[in-house]
C-alpha positions as CSV (number, residue, x, y, z in Angstrom):
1,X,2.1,8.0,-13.8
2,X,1.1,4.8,-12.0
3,X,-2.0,4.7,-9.7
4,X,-2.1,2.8,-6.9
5,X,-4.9,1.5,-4.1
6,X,-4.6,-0.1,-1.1
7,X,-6.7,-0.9,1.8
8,X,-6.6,-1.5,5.6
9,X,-4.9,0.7,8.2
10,X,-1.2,2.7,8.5
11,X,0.3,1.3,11.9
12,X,3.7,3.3,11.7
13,X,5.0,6.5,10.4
14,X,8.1,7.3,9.4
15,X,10.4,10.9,9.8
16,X,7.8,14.0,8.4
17,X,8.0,17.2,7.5
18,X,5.3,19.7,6.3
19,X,6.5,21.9,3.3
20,X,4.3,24.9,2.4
21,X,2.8,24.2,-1.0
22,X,1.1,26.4,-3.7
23,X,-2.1,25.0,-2.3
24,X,-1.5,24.7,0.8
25,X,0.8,22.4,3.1
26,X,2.2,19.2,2.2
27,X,3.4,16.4,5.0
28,X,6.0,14.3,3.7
29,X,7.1,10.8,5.4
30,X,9.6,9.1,4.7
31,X,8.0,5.8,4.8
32,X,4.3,4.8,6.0
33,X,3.7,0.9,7.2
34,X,0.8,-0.1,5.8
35,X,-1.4,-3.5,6.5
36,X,-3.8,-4.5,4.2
37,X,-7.3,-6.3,4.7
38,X,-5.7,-9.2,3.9
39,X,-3.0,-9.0,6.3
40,X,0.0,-8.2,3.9
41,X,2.5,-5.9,5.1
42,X,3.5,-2.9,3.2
43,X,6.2,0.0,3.6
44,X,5.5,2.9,1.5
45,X,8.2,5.0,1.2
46,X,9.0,8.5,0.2
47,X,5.1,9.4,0.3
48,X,3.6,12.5,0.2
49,X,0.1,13.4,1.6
50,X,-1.9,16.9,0.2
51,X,-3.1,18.6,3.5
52,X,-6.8,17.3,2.7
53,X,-6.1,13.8,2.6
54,X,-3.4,13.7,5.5
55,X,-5.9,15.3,7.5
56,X,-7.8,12.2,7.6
57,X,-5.0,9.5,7.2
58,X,-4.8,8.2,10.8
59,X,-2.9,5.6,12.7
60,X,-4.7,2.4,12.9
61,X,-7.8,3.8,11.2
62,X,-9.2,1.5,9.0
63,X,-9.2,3.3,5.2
64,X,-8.8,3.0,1.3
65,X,-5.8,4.8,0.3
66,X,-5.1,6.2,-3.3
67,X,-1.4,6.8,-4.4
68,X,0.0,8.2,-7.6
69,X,3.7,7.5,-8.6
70,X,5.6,10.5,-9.3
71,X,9.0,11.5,-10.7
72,X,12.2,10.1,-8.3
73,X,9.8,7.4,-6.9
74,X,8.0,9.9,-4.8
75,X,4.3,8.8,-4.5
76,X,1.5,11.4,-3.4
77,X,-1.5,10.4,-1.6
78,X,-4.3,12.2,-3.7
79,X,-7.4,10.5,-2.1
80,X,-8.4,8.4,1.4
81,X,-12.1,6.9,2.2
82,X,-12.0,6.4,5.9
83,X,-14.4,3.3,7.4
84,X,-16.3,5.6,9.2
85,X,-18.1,7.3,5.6
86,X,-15.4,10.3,5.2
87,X,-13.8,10.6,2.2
88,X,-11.4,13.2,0.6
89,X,-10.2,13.5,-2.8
90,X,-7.5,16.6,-3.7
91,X,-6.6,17.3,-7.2
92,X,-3.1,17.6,-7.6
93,X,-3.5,19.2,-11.7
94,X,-2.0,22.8,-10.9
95,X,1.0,20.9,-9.8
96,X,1.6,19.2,-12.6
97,X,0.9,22.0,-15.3
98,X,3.6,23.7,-12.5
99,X,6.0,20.9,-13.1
100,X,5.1,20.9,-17.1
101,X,5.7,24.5,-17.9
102,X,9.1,24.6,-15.4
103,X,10.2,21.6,-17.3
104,X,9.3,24.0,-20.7
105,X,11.2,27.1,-19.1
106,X,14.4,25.2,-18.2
107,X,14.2,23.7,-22.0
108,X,14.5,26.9,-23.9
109,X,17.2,28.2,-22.7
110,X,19.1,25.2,-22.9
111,X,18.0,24.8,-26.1
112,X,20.5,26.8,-28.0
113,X,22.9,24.6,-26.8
114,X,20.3,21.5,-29.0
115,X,20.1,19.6,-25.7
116,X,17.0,21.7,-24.0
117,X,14.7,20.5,-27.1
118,X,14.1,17.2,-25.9
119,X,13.5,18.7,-22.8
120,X,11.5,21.5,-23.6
121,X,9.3,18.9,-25.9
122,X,9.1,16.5,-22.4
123,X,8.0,19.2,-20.8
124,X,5.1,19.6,-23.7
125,X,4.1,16.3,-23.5
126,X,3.2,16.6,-19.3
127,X,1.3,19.9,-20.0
128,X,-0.6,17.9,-22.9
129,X,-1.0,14.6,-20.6
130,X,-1.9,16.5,-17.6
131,X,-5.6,16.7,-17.7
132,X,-5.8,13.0,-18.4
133,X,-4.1,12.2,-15.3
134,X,-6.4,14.0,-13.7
135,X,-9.5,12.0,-15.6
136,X,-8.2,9.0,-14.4
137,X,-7.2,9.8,-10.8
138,X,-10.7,11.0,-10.4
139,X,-12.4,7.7,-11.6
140,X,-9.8,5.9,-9.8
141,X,-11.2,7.3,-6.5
142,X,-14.9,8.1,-7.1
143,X,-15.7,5.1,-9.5
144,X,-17.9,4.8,-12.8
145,X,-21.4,4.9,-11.2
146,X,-22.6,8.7,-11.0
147,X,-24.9,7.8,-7.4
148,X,-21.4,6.7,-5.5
149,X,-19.8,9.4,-6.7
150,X,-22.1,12.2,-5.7
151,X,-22.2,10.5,-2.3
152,X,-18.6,10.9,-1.9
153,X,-18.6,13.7,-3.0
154,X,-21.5,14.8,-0.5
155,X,-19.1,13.3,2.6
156,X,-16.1,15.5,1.6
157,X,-15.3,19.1,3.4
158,X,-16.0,21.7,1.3
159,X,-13.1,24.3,0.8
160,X,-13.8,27.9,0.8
């Protein structure tokens, strides 16, 4: 896992297409150009944005963007603070104890054949390193001082 930050504003979109999810929709682009503060151009490809955070990820809207590397190069947008005080900030932990214990179940039965124990003890290790990512996704987004983060926090929708 590799986090990632960048700010400024998206000014083109590539193809989408919103998957249902196991907690709730998914939009996936195939690339997103991104310029930075600085003026640096950037094209993010195979990105995927959790329906929280792709709510509020706008063209040309000035915002902080927070990006996680996954497996195949896929990166998922886990958090966005817009320019106008909105913020949002999805945990994506359920799906990778999901990916974890699939990764477990297609180990076992391939270990009788000895080559499903490596991956049945890969798939140990992401259960074990999963709520670490988490730790340090959240203080990637909401920081090490407690005040800032309860303000973001208060600026987020709350889900019911």
């Amino acid at each position: 896992m590799r986090l990632m930050e960048f700010e400024g504003e998206a000014v083109a979109f590539g193809i989408s297409e919103i998957s249902a999810f196991n907690d709730g929709s998914l939009t996936e682009y195939s690339s997103v150009e991104f310029v930075e503060t600085t003026g640096r151009r950037i094209l993010i490809e195979n990105v995927n944005f959790m329906n929280e955070v792709g709510r509020l990820f706008e063209l040309n809207e000035p915002c902080r963007i927070y990006l996680m590397t996954g497996k195949k190069n896929v990166k998922i947008a886990f958090g966005i603070k817009r320019a106008d005080g909105q913020a949002a900030y999805q945990s994506i932990h359920k799906v990778e104890i999901y990916s974890a214990l699939m990764t477990i179940g297609m180990g076992i039965p391939l270990s009788l054949f000895l080559i499903g124990i490596p991956v049945a003890l890969y798939g140990l290790y992401l259960l074990v390193r999963a709520p670490f990512n988490e730790k340090a996704r959240r203080r990637a987004f909401y920081g090490e001082d407690p005040i800032v983060a309860r303000q973001l926090k208060a600026s987020e929708i709350v889900r019911i």
